[in-house]
Short mmCIF file of C-alpha atoms and ligand atoms in Angstrom, two decimals:
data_model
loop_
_atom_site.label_atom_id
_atom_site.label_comp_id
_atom_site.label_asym_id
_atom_site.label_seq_id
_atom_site.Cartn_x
_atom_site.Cartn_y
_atom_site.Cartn_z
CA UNK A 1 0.00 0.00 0.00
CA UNK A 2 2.43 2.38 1.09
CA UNK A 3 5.20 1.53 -1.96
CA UNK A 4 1.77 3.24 -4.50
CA UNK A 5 1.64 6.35 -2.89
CA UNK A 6 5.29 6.78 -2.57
CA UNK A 7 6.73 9.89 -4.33
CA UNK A 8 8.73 8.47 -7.31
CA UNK A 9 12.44 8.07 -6.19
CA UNK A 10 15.78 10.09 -7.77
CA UNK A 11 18.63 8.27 -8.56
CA UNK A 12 22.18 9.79 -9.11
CA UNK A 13 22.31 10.35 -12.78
CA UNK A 14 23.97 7.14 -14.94
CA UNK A 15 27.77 7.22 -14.83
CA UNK A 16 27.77 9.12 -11.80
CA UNK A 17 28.04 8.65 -7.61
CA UNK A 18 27.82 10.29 -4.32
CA UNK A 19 31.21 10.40 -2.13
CA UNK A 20 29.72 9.80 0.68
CA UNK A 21 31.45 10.29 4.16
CA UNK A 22 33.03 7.02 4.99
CA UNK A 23 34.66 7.48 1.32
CA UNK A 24 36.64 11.35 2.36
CA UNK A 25 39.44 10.07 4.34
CA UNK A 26 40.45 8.37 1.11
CA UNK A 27 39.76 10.95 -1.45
CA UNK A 28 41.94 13.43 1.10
CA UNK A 29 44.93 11.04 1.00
CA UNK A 30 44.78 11.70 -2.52
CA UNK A 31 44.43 15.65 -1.99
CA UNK A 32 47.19 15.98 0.45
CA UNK A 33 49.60 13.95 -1.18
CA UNK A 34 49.34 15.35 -5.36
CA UNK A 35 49.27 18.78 -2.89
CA UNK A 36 52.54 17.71 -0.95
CA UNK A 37 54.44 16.68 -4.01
CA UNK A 38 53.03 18.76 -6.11
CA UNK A 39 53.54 22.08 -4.03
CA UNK A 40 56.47 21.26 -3.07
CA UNK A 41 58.04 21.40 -6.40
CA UNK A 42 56.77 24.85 -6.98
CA UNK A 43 53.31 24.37 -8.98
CA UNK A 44 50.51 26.82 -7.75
CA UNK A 45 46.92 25.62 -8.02
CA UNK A 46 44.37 26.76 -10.50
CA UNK A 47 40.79 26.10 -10.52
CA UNK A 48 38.81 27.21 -13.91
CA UNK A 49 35.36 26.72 -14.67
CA UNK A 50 33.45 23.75 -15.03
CA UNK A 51 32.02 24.45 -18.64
CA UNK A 52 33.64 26.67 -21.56
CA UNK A 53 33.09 27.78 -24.42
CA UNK A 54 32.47 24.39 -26.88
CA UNK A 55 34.51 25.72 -29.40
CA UNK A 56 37.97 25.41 -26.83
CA UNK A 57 37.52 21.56 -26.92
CA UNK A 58 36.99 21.23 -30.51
CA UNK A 59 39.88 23.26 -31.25
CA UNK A 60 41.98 21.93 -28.21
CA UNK A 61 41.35 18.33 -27.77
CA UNK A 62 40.79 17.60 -31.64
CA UNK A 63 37.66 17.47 -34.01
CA UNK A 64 38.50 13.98 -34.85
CA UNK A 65 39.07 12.41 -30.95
CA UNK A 66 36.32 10.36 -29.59
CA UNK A 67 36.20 13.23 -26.64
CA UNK A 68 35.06 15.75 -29.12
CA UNK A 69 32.78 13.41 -31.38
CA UNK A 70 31.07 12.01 -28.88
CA UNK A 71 32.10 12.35 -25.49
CA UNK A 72 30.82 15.98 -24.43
CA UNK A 73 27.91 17.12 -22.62
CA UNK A 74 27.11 19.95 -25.10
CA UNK A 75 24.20 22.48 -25.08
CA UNK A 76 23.22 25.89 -25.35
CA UNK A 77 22.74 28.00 -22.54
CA UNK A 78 19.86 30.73 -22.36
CA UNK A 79 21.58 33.22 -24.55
CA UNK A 80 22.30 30.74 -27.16
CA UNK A 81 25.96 30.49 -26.83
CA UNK A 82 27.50 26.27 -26.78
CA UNK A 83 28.93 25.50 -23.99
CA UNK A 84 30.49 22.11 -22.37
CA UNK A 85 31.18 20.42 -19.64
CA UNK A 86 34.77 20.48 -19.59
CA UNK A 87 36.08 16.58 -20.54
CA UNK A 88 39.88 17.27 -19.55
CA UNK A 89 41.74 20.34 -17.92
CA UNK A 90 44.75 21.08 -20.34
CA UNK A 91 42.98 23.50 -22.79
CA UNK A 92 40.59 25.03 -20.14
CA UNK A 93 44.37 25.86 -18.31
CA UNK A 94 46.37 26.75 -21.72
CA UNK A 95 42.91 29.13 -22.53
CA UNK A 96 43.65 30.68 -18.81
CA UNK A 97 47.39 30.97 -19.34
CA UNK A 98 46.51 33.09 -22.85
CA UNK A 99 43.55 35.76 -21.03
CA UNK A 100 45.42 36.50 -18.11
CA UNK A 101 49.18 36.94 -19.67
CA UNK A 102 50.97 34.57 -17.83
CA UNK A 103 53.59 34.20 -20.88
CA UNK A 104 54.89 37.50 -19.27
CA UNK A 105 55.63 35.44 -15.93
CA UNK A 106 58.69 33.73 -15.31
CA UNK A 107 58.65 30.85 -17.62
CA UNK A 108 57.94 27.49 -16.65
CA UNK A 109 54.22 28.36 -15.06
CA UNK A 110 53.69 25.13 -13.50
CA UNK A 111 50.68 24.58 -12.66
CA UNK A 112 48.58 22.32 -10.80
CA UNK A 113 44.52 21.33 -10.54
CA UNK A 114 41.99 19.33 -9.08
CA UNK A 115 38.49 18.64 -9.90
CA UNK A 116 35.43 17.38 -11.56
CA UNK A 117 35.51 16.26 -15.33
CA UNK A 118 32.56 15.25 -17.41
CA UNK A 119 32.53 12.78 -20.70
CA UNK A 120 29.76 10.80 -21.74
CA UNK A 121 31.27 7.43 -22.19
CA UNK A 122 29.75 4.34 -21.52
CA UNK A 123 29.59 3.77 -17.93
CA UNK A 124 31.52 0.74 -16.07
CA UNK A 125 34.42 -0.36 -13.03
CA UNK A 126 36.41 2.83 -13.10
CA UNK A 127 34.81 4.58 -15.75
CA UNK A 128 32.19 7.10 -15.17
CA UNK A 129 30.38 10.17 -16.85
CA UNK A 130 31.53 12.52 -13.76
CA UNK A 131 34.72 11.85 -12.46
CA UNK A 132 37.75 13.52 -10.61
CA UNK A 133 41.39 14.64 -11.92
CA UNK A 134 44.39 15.61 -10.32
CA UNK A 135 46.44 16.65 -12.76
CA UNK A 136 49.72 19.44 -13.38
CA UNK A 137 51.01 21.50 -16.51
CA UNK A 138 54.56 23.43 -16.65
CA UNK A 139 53.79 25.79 -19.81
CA UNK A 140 56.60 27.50 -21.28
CA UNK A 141 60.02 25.68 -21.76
CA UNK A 142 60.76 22.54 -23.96
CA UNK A 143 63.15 21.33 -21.79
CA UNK A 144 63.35 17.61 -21.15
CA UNK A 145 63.97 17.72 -17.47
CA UNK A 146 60.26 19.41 -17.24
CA UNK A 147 59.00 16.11 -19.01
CA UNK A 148 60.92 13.79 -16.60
CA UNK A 149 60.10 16.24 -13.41
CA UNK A 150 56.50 15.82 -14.17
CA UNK A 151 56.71 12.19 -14.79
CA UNK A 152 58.66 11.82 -11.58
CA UNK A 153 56.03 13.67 -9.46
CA UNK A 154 53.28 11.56 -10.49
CA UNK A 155 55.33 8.73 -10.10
CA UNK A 156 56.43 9.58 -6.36
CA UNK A 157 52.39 11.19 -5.66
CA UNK A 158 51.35 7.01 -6.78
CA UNK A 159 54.13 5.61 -4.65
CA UNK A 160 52.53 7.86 -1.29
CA UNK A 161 49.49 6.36 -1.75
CA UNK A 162 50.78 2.76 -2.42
CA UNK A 163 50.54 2.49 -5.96
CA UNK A 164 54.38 2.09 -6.30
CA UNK A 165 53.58 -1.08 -8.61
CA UNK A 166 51.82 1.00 -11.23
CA UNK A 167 53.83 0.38 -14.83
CA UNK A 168 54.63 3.37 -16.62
CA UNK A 169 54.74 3.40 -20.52
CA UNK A 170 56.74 5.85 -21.94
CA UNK A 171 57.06 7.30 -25.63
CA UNK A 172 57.51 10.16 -28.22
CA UNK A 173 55.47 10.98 -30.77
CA UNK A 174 57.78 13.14 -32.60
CA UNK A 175 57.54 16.73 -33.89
CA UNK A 176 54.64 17.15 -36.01
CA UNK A 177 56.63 17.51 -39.29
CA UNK A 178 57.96 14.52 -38.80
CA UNK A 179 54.91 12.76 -37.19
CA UNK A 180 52.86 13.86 -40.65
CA UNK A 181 55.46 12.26 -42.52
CA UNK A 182 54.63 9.26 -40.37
CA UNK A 183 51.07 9.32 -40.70
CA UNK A 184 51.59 9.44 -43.95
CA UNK A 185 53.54 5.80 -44.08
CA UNK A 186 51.08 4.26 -41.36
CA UNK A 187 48.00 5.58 -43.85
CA UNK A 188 49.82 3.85 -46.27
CA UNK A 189 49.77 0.68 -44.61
CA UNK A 190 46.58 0.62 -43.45
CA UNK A 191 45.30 1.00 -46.25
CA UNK A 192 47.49 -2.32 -47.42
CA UNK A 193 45.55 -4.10 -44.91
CA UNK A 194 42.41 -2.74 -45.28
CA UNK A 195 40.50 -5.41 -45.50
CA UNK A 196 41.30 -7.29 -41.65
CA UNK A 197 40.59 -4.08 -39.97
CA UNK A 198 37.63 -3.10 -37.94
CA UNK A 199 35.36 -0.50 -39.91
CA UNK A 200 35.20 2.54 -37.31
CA UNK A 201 39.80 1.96 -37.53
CA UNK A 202 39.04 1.84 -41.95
CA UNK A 203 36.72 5.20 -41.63
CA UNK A 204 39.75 6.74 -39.73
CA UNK A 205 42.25 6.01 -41.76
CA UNK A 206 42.62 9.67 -43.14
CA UNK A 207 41.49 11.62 -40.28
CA UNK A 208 43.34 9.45 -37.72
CA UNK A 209 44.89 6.46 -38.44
CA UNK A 210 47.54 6.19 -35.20
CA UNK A 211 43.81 5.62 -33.36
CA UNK A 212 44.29 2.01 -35.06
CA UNK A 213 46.16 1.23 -32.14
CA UNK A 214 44.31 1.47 -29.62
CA UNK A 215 41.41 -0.84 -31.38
CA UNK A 216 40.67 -4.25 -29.67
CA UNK A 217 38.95 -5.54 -32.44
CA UNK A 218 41.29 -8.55 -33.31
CA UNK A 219 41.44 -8.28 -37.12
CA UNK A 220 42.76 -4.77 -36.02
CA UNK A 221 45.44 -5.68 -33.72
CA UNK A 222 47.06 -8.31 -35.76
CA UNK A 223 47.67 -5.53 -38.30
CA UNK A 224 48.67 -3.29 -35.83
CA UNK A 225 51.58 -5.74 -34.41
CA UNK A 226 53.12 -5.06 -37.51
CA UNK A 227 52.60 -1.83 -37.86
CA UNK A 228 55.66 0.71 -38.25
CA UNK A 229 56.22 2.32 -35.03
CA UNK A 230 56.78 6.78 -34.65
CA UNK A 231 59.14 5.86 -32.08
CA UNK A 232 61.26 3.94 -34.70
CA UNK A 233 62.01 6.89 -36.78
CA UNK A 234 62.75 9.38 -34.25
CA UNK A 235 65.15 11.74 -35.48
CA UNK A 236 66.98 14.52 -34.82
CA UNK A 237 66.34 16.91 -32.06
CA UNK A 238 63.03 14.93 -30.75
CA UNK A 239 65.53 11.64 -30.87
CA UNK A 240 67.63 13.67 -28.16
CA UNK A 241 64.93 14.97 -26.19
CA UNK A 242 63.56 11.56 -25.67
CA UNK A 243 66.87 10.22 -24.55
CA UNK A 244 67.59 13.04 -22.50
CA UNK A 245 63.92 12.38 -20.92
CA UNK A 246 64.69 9.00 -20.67
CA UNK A 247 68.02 9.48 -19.13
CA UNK A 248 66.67 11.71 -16.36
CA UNK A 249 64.12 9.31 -15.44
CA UNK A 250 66.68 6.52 -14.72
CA UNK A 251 69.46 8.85 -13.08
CA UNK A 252 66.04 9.04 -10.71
CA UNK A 253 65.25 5.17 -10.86
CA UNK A 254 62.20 5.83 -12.19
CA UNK A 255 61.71 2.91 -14.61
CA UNK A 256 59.60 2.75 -17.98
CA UNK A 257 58.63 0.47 -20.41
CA UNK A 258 58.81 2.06 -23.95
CA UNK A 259 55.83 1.38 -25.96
CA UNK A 260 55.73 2.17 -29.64
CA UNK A 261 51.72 1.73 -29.50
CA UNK A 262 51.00 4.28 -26.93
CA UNK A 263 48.61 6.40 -28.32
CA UNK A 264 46.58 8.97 -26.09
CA UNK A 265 43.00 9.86 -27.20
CA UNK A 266 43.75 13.54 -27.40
CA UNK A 267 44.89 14.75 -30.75
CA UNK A 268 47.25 17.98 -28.89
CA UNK A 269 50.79 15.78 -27.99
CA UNK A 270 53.89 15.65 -29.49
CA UNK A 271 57.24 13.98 -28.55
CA UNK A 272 56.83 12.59 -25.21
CA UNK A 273 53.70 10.64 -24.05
CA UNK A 274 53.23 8.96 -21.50
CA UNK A 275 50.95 6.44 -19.27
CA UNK A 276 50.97 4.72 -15.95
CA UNK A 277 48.72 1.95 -15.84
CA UNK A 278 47.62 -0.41 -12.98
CA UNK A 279 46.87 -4.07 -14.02
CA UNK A 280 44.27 -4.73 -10.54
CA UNK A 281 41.86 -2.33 -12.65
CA UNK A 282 40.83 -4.19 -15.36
CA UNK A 283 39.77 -2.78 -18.57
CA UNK A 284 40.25 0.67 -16.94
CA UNK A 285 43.90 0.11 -16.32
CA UNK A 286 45.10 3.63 -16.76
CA UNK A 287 45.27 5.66 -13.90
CA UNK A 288 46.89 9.21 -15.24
CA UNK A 289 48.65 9.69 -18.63
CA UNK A 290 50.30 13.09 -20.15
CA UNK A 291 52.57 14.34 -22.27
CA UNK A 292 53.99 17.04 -24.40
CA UNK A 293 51.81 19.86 -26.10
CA UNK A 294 54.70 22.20 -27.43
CA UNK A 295 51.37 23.73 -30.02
CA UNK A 296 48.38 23.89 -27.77
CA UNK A 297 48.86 27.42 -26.87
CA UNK A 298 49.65 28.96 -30.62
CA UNK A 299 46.69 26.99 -31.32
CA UNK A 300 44.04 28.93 -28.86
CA UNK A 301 45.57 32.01 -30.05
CA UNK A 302 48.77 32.77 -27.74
CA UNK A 303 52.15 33.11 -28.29
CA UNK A 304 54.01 29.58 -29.48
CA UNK A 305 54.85 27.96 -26.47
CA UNK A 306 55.91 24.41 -25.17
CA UNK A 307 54.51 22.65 -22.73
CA UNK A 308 53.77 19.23 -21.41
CA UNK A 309 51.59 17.78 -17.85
CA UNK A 310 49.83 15.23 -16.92
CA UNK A 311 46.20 14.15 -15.26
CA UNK A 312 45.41 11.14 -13.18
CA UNK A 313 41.85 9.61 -12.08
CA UNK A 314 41.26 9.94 -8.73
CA UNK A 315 38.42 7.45 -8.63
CA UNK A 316 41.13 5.22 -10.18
CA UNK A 317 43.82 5.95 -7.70
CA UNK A 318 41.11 5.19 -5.17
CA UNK A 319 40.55 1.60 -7.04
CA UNK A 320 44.05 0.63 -6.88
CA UNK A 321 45.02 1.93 -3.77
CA UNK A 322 45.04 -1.73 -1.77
CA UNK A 323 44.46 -0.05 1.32
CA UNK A 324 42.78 3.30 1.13
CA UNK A 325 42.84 5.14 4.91
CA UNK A 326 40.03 4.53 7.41
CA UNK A 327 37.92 7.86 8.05
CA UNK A 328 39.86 9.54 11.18
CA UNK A 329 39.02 8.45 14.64
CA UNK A 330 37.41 11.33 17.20
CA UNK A 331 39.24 11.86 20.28
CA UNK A 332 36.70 12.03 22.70
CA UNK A 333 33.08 11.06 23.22
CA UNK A 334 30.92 13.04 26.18
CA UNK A 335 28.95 10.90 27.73
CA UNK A 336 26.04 11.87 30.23
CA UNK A 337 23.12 10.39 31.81
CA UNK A 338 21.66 13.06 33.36
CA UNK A 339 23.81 16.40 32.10
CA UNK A 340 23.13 17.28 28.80
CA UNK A 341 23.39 20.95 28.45
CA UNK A 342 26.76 20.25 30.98
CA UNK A 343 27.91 17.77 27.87
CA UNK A 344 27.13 20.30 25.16
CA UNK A 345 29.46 22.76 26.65
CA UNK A 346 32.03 20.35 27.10
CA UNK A 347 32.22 19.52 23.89
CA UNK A 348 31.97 23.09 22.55
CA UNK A 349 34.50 23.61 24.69
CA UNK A 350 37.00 20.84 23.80
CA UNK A 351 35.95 21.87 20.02
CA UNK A 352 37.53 25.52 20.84
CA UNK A 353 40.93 23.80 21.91
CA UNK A 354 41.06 22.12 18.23
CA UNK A 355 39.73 18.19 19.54
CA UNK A 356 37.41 16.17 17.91
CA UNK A 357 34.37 15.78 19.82
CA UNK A 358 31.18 14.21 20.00
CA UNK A 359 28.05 13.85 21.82
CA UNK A 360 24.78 11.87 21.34
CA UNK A 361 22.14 13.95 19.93
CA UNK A 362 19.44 11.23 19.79
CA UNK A 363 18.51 11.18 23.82
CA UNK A 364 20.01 7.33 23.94
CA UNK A 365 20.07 6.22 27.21
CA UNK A 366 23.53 6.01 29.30
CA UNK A 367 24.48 2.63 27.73
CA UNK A 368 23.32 3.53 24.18
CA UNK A 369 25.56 6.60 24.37
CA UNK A 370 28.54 3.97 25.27
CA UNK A 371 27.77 2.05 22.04
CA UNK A 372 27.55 5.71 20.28
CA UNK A 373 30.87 6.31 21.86
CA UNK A 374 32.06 2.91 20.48
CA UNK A 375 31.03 3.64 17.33
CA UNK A 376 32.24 6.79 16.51
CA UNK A 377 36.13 4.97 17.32
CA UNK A 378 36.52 7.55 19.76
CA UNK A 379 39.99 7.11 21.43
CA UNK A 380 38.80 8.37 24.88
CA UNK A 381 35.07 8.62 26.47
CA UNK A 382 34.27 11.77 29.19
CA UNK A 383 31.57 10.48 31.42
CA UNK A 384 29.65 13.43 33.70
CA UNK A 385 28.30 11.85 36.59
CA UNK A 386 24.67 13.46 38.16
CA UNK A 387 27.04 14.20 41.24
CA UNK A 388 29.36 16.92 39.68
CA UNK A 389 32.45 14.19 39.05
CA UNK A 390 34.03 12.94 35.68
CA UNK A 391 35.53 10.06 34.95
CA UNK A 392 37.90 9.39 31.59
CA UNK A 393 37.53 5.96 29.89
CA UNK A 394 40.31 5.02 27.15
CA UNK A 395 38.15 2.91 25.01
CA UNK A 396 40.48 0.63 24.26
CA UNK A 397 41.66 -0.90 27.52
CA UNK A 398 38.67 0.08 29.13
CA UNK A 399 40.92 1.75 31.92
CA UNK A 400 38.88 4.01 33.95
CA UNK A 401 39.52 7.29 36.25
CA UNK A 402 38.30 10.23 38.21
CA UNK A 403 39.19 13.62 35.96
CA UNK A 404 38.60 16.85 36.97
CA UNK A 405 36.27 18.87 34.71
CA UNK A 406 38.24 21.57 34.11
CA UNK A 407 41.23 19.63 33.30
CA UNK A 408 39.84 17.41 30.84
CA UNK A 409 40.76 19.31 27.55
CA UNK A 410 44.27 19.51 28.73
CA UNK A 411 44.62 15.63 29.69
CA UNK A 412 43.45 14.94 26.21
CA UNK A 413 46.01 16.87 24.83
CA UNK A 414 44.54 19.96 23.68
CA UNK A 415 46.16 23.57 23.32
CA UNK A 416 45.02 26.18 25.15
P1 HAM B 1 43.25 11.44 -20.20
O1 HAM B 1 44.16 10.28 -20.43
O2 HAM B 1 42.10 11.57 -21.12
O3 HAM B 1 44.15 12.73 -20.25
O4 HAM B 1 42.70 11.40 -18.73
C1 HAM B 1 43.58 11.30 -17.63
C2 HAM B 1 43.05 10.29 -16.62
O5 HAM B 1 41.72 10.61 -16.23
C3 HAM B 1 42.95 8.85 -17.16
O6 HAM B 1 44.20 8.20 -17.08
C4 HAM B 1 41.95 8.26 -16.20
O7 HAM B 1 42.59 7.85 -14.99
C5 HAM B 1 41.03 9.42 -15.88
N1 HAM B 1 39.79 9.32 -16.66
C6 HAM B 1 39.57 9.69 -17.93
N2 HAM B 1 38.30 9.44 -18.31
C7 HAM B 1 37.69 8.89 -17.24
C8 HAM B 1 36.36 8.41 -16.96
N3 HAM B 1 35.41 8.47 -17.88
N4 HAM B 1 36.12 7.91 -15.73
C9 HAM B 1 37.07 7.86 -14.78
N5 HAM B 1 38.33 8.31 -14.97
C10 HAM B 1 38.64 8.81 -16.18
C11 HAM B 1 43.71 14.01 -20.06
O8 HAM B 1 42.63 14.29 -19.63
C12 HAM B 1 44.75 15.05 -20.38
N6 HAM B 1 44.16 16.39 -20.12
C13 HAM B 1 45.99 14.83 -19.56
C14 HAM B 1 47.05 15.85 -19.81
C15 HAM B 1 47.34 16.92 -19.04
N7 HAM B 1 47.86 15.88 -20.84
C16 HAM B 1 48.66 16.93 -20.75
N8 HAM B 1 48.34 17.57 -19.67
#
């Protein structure tokens, strides 16, 4: 009876999910430690809007990307202008880096986010329609030690957190003179083999054929197994930029597997790219992938300027982490049979003095409150006797005394 006059129920939207609190201790791990490593090697935090103009993705990320063609919550707001959900955070920050001038800084600007990130992909373990990035750019110098500092950042932020086992891939893409004259031989080729590959990999042949490898369709990977490799016909200057990244990155330990087939699905990179990936994820083994962007900036209408960061998925770091941190235990639990308003100012009290107190604000009886105080993990319980005394329980030995009142704060350790 009652389930037909019940108000139809909401549901998070598909794709998405509610951090709820048991979840924070976890997702502040993550926080604290891209902040820690992250700050600590100079990069200032930027925030930018969740939606921008449409027209900085298309340009940015690349008409012919699966982001842009059919990954992006596009509409029009009420004056008619497109606008989208951003799907990634490197053009949003290259279009900030252009309006407010910050070529005229000091160059590197390294730079450093967190934050929501929408793409409409289909939903499953680890991949969602709303999800979370930390992620860090240095705009403004093509030097290869910015590639390998970068690298090695998100490499030591993964070990904090206990993802030290997470395999990175390294490679270079090339300039993009010399990655068009690539394209041009892998076109070639596909088009040899035309007939064993998959027909989405066929329809992208001209518009982007290194896409190929990343197909799983198994025609399409035999091909591709065979297919000449970018990183085989490095030349030049981007031949000694990628050693010089890859000799950084061992004179740090850091180690890398190169991998010819790494492709990323945004169409800005050249030379380096990378990826760390964690096999206990699945399908969704990446966790946080980068690399260069030396023409991102020229491209949304500043100055030409290198530059190269990364992003990682917090919801993935989260999956892989084997043992994310419990939510933080209180210190102290008031406990009262008789004295509630006595209790409330306690606690306000030992709030004041920077503790982390509780009190039960469901009228339990004395022995419910002691399960409440159980519970909440509290390290210590205050119990306020109808007589004027205290006592002070440590809740794990169950050791008991007499406290004075006006002592308690500074037993428990509090300031003044
Ligand atoms: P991306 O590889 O598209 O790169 O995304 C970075 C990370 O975000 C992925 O490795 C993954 O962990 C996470 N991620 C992406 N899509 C989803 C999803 N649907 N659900 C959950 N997690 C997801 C970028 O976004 C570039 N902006 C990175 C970059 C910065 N390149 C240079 N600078």
């Amino acid at each position: 009876m009652a389930a037909k006059n019940r108000a139809s129920r909401h549901q998070a939207p598909k794709g998405t999910f509610d951090v709820l609190p048991g979840d924070g201790a976890a997702r502040a791990a993550v926080a604290a430690a891209a902040e820690r490593r992250l700050g600590a090697a100079g990069y200032g935090r930027i925030e930018t809007p969740a939606f921008e103009d449409t027209g900085l993705f298309a340009r940015g990320v690349g008409e012919s990307t699966d982001i842009v063609r059919k990954e992006m919550f596009t509409f029009d707001d009420q004056g008619g202008r497109s606008i989208t959900l951003r799907p990634e955070g490197t053009a949003p920050i290259c279009r900030a880096y252009i309006e407010h001038g910050m070529h005229r800084l000091p160059q590197p600007v390294k730079l450093w986010y967190r934050g929501p990130f929408f793409r409409y992909e289909r939903p499953q373990e680890g991949r969602f329609r709303e999800f979370n990035q930390v992620g860090a750019e240095a705009i403004g110098s093509d030097s290869p030690m910015v590639d390998a500092e970068l690298i090695i950042l998100l490499d030591g932020i993964l070990t904090d957190l206990g993802i030290g086992d997470a395999r990175l891939l390294l490679s270079s893409l090339g300039s993009p003179g010399a990655r068009a004259e690539y394209r041009d031989e892998l076109r070639e080729y596909l088009r040899d083999h035309e007939g064993e590959l998959s027909d989405e990999v066929r329809d992208r042949i001209d518009s982007n054929p290194m896409r190929a490898f990343d197909s799983d369709h198994p025609g399409t990977r035999a091909v591709m197994d065979g297919a000449p490799r970018m990183l085989d016909r490095l030349a030049g200057e981007d031949d000694e930029h990628f050693a010089e990244v890859r000799a950084l990155l061992d004179a740090a330990g850091v180690s890398y597997a190169l991998d010819g087939s790494l492709v990323r699905g945004l169409d800005y990179y050249n030379r380096t790219v990378f990826e760390f990936a964690c096999d206990r994820l699945g399908a969704q083994s990446g966790i946080g992938g980068g690399g260069r962007y030396d023409g991102l900036v020229e491209l949304l209408g500043g100055p030409a300027t290198p530059a190269v960061g990364w992003a990682a998925g917090i919801e993935r770091i989260l999956l892989a982490m084997e043992s994310p941190p419990e939510p933080e235990a209180i210190d102290v639990f008031v406990v009262s049979a008789k004295e509630r308003e006595r209790a409330f100012a306690l606690v306000a009290e030992l709030r004041d003095r920077g503790l982390a107190a509780d009190l039960d604000l469901a009228d339990r009886s004395f022995k419910g409150q002691m399960k409440q105080a159980d519970r909440s993990r509290a390290r210590y319980a205050v119990i306020l006797e109808p007589d004027g005394t205290a006592k002070l329980r440590d809740m794990e030995s169950g050791e008991q005394r007499d406290v004075d009142r006006a002592s308690i704060a500074s037993e428990l350790g509090a300031g003044d």
